[in-house]
Short mmCIF file of C-alpha atoms and ligand atoms in Angstrom, two decimals:
data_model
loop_
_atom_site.label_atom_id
_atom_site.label_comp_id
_atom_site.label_asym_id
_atom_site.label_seq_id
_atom_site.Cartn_x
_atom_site.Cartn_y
_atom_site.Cartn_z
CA UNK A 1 96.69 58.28 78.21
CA UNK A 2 97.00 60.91 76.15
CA UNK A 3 100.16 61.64 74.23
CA UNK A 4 101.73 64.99 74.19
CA UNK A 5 104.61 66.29 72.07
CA UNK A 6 106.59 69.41 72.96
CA UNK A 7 109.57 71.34 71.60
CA UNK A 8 110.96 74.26 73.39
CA UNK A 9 112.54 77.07 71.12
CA UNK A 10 115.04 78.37 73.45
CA UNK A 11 116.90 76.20 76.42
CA UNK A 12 117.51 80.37 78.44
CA UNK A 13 116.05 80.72 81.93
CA UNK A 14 112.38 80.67 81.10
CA UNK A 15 113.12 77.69 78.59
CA UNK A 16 115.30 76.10 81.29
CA UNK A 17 112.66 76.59 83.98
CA UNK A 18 109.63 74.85 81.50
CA UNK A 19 111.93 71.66 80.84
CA UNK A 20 112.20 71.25 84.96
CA UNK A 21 108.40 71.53 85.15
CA UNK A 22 107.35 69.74 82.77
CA UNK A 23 110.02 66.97 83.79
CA UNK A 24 109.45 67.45 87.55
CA UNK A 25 106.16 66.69 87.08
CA UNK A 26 105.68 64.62 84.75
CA UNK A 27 103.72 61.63 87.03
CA UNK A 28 101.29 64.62 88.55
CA UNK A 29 100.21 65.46 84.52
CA UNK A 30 99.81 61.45 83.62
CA UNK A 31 97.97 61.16 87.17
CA UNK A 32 95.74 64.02 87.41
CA UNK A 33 95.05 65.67 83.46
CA UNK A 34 95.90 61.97 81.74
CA UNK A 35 98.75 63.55 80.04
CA UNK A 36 101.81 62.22 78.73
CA UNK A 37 103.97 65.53 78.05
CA UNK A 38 107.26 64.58 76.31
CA UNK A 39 109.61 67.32 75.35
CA UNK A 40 110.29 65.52 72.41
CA UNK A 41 112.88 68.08 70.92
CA UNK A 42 114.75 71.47 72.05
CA UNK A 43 116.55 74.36 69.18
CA UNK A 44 119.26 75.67 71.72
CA UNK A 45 122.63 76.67 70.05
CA UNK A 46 123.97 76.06 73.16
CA UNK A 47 124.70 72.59 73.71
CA UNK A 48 126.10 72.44 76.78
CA UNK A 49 123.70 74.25 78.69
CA UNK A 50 120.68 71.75 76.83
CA UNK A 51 122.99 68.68 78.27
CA UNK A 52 123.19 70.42 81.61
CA UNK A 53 119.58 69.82 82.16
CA UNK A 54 119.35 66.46 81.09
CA UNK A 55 117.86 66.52 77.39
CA UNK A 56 119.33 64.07 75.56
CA UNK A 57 121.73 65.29 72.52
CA UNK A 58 119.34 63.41 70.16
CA UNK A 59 116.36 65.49 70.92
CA UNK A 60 118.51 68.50 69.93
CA UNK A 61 117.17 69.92 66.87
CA UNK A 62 119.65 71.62 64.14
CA UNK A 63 116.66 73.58 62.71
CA UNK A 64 112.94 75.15 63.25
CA UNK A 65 112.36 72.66 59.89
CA UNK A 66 113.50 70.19 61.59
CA UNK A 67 111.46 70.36 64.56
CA UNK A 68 108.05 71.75 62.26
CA UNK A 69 108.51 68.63 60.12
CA UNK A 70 108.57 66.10 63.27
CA UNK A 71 105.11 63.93 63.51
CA UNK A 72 106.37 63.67 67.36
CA UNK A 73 105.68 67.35 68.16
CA UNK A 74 101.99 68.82 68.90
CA UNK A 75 103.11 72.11 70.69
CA UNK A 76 106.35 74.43 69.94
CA UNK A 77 106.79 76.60 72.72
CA UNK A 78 108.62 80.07 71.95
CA UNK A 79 110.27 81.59 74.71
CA UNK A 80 113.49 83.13 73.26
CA UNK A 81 112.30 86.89 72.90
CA UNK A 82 112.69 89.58 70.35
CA UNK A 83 111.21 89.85 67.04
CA UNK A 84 112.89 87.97 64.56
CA UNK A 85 113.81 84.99 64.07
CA UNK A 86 111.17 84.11 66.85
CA UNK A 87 108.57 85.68 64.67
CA UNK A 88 109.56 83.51 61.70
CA UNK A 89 109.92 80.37 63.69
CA UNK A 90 106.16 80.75 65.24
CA UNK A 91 105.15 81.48 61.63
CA UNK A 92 106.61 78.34 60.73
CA UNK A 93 105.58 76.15 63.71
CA UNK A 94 101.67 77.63 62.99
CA UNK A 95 102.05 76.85 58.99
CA UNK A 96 103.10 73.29 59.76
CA UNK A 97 100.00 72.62 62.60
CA UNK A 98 101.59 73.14 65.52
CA UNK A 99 99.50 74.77 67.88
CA UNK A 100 101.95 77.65 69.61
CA UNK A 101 102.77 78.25 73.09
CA UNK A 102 104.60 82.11 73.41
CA UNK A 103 106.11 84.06 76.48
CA UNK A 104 107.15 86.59 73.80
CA UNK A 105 105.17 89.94 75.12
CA UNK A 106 106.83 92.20 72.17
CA UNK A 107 106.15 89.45 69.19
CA UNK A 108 102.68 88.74 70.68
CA UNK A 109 102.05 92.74 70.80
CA UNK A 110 103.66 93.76 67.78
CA UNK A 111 102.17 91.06 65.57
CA UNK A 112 99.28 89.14 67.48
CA UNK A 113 96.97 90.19 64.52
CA UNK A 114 99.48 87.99 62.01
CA UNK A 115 99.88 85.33 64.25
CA UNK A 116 96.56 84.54 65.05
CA UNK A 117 95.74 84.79 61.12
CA UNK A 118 97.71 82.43 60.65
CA UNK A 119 97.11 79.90 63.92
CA UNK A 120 93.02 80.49 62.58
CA UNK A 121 94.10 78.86 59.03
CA UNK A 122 96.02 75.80 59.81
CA UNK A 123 93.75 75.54 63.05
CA UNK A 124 96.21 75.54 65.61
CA UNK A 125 96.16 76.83 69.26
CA UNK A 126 98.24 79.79 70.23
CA UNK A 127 98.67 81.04 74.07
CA UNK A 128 100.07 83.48 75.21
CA UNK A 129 99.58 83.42 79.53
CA UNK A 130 103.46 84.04 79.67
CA UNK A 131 103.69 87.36 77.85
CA UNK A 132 101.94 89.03 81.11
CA UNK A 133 102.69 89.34 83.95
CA UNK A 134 104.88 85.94 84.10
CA UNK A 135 103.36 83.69 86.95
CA UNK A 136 100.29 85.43 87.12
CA UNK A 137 97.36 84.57 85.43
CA UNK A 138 95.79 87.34 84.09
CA UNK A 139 95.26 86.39 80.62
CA UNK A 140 92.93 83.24 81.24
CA UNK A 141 91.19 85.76 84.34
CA UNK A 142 90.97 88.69 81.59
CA UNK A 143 90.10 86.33 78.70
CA UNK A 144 87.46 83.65 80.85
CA UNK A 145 87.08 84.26 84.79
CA UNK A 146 86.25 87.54 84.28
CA UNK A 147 83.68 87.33 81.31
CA UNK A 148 80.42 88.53 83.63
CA UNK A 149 82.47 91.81 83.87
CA UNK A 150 82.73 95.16 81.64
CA UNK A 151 86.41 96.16 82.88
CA UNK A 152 85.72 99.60 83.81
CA UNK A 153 89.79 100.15 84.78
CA UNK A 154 92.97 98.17 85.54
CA UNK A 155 95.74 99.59 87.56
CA UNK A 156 99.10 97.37 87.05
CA UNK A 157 102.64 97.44 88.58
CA UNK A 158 103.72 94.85 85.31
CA UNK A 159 107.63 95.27 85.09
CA UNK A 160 109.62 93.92 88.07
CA UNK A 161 112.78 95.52 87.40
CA UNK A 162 111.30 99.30 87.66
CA UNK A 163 109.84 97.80 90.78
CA UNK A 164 112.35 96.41 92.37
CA UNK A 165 114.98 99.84 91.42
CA UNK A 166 111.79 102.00 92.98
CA UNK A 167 111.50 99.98 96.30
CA UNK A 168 115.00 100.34 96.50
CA UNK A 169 115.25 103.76 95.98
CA UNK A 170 112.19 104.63 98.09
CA UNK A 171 113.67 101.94 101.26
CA UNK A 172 117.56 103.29 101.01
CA UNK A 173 117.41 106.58 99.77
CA UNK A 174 119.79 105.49 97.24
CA UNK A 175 119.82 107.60 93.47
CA UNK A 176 118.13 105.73 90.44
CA UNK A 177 121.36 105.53 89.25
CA UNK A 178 123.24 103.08 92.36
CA UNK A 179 120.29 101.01 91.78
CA UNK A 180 120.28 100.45 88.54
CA UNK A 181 124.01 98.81 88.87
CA UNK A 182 122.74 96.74 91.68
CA UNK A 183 120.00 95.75 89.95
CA UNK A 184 122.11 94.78 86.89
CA UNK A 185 124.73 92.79 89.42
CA UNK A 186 121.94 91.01 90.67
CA UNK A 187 120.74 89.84 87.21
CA UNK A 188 117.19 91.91 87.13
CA UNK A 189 118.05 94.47 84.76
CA UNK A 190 119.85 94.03 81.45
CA UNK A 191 122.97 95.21 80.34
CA UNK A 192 120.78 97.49 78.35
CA UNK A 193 118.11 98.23 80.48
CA UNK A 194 116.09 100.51 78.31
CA UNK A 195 112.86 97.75 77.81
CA UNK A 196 112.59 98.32 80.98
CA UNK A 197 113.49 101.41 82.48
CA UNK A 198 112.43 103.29 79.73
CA UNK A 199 108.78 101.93 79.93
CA UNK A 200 108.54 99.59 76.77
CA UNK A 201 108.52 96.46 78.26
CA UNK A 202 105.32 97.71 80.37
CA UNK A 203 103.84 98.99 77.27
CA UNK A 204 103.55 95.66 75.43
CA UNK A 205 101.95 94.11 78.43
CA UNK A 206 99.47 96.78 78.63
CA UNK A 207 98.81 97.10 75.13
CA UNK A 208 97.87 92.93 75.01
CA UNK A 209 96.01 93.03 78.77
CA UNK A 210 94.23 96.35 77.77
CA UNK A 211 92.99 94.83 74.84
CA UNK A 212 91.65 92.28 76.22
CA UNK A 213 90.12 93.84 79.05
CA UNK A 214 88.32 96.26 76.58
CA UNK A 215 87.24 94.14 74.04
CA UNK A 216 88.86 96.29 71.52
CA UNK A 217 92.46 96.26 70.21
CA UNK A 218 94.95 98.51 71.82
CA UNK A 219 97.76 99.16 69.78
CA UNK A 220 100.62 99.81 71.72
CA UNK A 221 101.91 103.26 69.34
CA UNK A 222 98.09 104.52 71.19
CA UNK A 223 100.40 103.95 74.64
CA UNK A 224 101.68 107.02 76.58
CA UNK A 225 105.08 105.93 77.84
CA UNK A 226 107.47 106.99 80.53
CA UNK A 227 110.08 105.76 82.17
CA UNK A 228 111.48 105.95 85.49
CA UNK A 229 115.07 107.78 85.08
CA UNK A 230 114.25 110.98 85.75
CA UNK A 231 113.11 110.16 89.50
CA UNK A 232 115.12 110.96 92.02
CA UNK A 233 115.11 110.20 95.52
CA UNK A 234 114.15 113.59 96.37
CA UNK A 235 110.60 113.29 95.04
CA UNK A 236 110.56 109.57 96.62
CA UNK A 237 111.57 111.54 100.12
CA UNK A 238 108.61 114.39 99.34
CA UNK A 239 105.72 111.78 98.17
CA UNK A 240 106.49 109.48 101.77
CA UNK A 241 105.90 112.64 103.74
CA UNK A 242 102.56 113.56 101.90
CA UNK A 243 101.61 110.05 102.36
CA UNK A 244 102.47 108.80 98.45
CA UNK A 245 104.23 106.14 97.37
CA UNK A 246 106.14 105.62 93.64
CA UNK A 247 105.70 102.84 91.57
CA UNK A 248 106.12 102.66 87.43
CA UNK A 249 101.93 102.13 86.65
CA UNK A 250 100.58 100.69 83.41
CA UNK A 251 96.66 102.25 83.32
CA UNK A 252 94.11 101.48 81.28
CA UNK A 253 90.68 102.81 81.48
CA UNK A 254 87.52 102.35 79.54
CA UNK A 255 85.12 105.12 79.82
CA UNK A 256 82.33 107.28 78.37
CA UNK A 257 84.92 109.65 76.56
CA UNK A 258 87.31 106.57 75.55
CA UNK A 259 90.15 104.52 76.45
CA UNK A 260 92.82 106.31 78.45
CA UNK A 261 96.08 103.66 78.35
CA UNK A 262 99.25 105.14 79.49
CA UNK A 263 102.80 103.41 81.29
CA UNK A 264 104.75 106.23 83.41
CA UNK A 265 105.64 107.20 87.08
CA UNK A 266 102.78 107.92 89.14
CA UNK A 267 102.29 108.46 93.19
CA UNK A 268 99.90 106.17 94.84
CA UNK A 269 98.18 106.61 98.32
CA UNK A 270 100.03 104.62 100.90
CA UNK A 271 97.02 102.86 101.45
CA UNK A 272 96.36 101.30 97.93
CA UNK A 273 96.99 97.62 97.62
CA UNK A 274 99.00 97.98 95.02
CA UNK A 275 101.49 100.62 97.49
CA UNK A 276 103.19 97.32 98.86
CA UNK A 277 104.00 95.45 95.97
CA UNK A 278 107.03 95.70 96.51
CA UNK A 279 110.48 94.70 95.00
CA UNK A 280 110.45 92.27 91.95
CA UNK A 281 106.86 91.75 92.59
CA UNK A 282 104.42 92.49 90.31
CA UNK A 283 100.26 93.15 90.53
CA UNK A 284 97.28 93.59 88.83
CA UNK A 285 94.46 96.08 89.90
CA UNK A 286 91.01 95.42 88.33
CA UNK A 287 87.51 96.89 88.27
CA UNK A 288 84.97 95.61 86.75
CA UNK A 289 81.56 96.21 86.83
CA UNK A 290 80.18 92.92 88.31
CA UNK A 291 82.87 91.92 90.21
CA UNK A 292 84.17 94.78 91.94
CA UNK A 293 87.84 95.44 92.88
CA UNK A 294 90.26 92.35 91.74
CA UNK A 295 94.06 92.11 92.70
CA UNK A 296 96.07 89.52 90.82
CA UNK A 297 99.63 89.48 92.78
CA UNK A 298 102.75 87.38 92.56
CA UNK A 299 106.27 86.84 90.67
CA UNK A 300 105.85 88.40 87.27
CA UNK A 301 109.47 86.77 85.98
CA UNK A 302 111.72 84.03 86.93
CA UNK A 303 112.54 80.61 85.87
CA UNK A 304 109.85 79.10 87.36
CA UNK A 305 107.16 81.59 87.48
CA UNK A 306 107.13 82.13 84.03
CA UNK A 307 107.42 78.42 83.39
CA UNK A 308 104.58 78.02 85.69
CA UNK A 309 102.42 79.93 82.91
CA UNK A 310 103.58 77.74 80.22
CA UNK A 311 103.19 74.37 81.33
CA UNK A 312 99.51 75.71 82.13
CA UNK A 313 98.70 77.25 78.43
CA UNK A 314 100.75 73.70 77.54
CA UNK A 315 97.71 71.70 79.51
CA UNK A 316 95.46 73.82 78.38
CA UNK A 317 95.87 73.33 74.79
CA UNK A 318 96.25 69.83 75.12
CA UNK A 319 93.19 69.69 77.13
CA UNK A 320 90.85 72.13 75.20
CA UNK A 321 90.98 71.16 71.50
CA UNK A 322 88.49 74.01 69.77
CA UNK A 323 90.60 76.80 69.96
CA UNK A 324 89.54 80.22 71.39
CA UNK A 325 90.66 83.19 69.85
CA UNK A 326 90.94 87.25 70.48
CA UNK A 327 87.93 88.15 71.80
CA UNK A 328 87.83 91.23 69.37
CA UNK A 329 89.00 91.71 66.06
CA UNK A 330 92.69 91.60 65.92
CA UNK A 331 93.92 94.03 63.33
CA UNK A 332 96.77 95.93 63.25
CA UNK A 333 95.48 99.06 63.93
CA UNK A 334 92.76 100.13 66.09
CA UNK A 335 89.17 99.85 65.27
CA UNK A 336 88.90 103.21 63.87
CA UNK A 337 85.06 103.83 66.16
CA UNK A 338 87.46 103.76 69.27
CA UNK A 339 88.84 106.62 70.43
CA UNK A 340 91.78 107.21 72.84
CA UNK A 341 91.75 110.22 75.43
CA UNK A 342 95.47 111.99 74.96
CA UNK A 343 94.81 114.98 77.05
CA UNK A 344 93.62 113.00 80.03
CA UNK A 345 93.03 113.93 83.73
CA UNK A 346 95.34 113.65 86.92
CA UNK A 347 96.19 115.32 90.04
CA UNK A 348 99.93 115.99 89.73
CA UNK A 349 103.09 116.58 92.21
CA UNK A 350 104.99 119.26 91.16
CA UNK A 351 108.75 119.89 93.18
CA UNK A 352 109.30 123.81 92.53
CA UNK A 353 112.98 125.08 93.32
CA UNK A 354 111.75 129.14 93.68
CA UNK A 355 113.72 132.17 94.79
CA UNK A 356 113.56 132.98 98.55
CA UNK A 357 111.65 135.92 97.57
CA UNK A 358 108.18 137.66 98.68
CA UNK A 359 105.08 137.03 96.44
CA UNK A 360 106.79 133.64 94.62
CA UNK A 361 103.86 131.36 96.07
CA UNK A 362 101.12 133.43 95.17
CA UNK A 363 102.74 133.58 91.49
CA UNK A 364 102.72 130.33 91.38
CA UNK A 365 99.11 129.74 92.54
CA UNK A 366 98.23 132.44 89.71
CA UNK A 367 99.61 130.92 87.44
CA UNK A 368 97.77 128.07 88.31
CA UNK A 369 95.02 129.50 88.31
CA UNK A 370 95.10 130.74 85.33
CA UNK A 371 95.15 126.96 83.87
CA UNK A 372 91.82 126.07 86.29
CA UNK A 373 94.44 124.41 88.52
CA UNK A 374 94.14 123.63 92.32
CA UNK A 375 95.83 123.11 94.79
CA UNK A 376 95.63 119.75 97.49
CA UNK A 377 98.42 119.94 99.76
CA UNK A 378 101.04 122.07 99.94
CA UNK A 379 105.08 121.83 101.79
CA UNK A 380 107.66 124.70 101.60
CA UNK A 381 111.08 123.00 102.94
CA UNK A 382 113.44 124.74 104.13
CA UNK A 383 116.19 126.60 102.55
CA UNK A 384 118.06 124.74 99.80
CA UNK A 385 121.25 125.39 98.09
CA UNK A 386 121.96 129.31 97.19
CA UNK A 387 118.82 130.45 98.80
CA UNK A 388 116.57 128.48 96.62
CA UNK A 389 113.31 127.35 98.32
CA UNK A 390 111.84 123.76 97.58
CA UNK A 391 108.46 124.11 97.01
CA UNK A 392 106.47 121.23 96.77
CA UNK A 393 102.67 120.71 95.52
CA UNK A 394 99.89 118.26 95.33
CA UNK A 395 97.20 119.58 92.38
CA UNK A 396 93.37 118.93 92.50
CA UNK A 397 92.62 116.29 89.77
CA UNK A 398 93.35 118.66 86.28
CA UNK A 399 94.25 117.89 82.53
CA UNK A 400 97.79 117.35 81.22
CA UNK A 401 97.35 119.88 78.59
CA UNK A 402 96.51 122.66 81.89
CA UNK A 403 99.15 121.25 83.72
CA UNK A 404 102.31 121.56 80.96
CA UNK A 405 100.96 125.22 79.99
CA UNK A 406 101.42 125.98 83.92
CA UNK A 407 105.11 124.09 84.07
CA UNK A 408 106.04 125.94 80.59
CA UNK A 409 104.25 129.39 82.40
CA UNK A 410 106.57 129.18 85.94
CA UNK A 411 109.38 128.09 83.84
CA UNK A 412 109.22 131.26 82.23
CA UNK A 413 108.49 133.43 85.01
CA UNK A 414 111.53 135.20 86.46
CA UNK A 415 111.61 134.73 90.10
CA UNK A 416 110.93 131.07 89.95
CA UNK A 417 114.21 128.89 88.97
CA UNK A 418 112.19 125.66 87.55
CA UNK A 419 109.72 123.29 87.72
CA UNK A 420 112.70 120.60 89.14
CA UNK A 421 109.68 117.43 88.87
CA UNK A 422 106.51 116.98 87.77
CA UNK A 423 104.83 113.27 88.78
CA UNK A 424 101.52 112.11 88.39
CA UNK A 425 99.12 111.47 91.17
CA UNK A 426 96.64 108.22 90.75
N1 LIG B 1 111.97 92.32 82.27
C1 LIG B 1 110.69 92.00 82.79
C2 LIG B 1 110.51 92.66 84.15
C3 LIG B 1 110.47 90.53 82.97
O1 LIG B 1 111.45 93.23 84.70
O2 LIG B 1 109.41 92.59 84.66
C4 LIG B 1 109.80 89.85 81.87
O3 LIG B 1 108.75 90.57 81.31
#
């Protein structure tokens, strides 16, 4: 049997939901892998809550030295979030030889290229399975299962608390911002919600899964980002009667030109798998070449869920002893031969609140004209308020440079009030 020591930085609800794992099923890992896993030590300030799951006060640490300098402990596992001190601490644990075991998405993004630096020197393991995506594994598929694939594309609904305010919106008709209390009430969003709302969150997934997927490192300043507070329930109403539904999508694409990677609002076809993930749920949507369409779905936070990924990058480590790393080289910044498309192409919806007037429609077709811009599909509704006429458009697939000349063009244009939403189409 097979001796394995952990310590757990961080006793919160992903930290909480690792110890019940790993204690839970403790006989299954002796049984079936021929692992003892002890959690041999836990840094919590909070006492109480440590004692509350069973971990005896002795195995409460008073220091990351005092865990790095135990003989007892083989993996540290770093799930309290944020920058510093968790940076410092998985510096520390990787200087001493502990191989590292991180659910930290923004650490892993912002500084995977110092972390694995240092895990290659002292020859220590460092996973990451948890950072993504929380239950689902799309690291191990992007970074083994899927190796007899170039990954032309991947389509990903990747924050649960965007998803679950959208469904919400989209299902009730409620405004973004009702949700958004409910959501905090309920414990998905954060008193601040910007990580997520705001699209950041999203973009350090993408930036480490893109990456990945590509071969090539994706730095997540190359990452368009937008978040989901400008949406209102109006547009949600619109899309569902064009046959559209609204989801917050992290894309990443790999072509000819370049990688495309971008994070905002987007319409998808009521008929895409990804149009009924719905709620807290998260998915991933790959292509590759070989394999086809691949859709990795399931819980992508929680307790559990995320502990789920843990205790496997835990086995794995313990199970695998020459450590893999990046499979590309993991600088800081970009390689400088790859190039990233900024001006890249989209069909777009575009909510129009004109005048009532003769001759508004066909200035607004000229002007999008004028940009190379068609149009798909096409709803006038009826009278709004003051005699102002929602006009609502789908475009032919265009650029984002054509399209923002055309919004700043009708914006100008006297007879038209303004360009009320503009959402991507995928
Ligand atoms: N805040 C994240 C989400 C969970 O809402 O998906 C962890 O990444």
């Amino acid at each position: 049997m097979k001796k394995v020591g952990v310590a757990i930085l961080g006793l919160g609800v992903v930290g909480g939901g690792t110890y019940k794992i790993l204690t839970e099923h403790s006989q299954f890992y002796k049984k079936n892998h021929g692992l003892e896993i002890v959690v041999e030590s836990v840094l919590e300030r909070n006492k109480e809550r440590a004692l509350s799951l069973g971990i005896e006060e002795s195995k409460i640490a008073g220091s990351i030295a005092e865990i790095c300098s135990n003989p007892e402990v083989d993996i540290i596992v770093e799930v309290m979030g944020g920058v510093e001190p968790a940076k410092s601490y998985v510096l520390a644990a990787l200087n001493a030889g502990k191989s590292v075991v991180t659910s930290n998405k923004e650490l892993y993004c912002k500084y995977s290229h110092e972390l694995e630096k240092t895990a290659k020197k002292n020859h220590c393991g460092l996973f990451y399975e948890a950072s993504c995506v929380g239950g689902v594994p799309v690291i191990r598929a992007l970074t083994d299962n899927l190796q007899g694939n170039v990954i032309k594309s991947m389509l990903g609904i990747i924050n649960g608390t965007t998803n679950y305010i959208l469904t919400k919106m989209a299902n009730a008709g409620a405004s973004y911002v009702e949700v958004l209390e409910e959501a905090k009430k309920l414990g998905y969003a954060e008193a601040n919600p910007s990580a997520d709302v705001d699209g950041y969150d999203a973009v350090y997934k993408l930036s480490i899964l893109s990456s990945l997927a590509f071969h090539t490192k994706v730095p997540y300043t190359e990452i368009y980002r937008e978040g989901i507070s400008e949406i209102s329930s109006v547009d949600i109403a619109y899309g569902k009667q064009l046959g559209y539904v609204i989801k917050l999508l992290a894309i990443g694409k790999n072509t000819e030109k370049g990688i495309e990677v971008r994070v905002h609002p987007a319409f998808i076809k009521v008929e895409h798998p990804l149009a009924s993930v719905n709620d807290s749920f998260n998915a991933v949507y790959l292509t590759g070449d070989s394999v086809e369409d691949v859709m990795l779905y399931g819980r992508g936070a929680g307790a559990k869920p995320t502990g789920s990924a843990i205790v496997g990058d835990i086995i794995y480590c313990a199970t695998h002893p020459n450590f893999v790393y990046s499979p590309f080289e993991n600088t800081e910044k970009a390689d400088p031969a790859t190039k990233f498309i900024k001006n890249f192409e989209s069909a777009y919806y575009l909510r129009i609140v004109a005048a009532d007037k003769a001759g508004v429609l066909s200035k607004v077709t000229s002007i999008l004209g004028k940009y190379g811009i068609s149009m798909a599909q096409v709803i006038q509704a009826k009278e709004g308020a003051e005699g102002a006429v929602p006009l609502v458009i789908i475009t032919h697939e265009t650029y984002e440079n054509s399209i923002n000349k055309a919004v700043a063009d009708i914006n100008s244009a006297s007879e038209i009030a303004k360009v009320a939403a503009v959402i991507r189409v995928v």
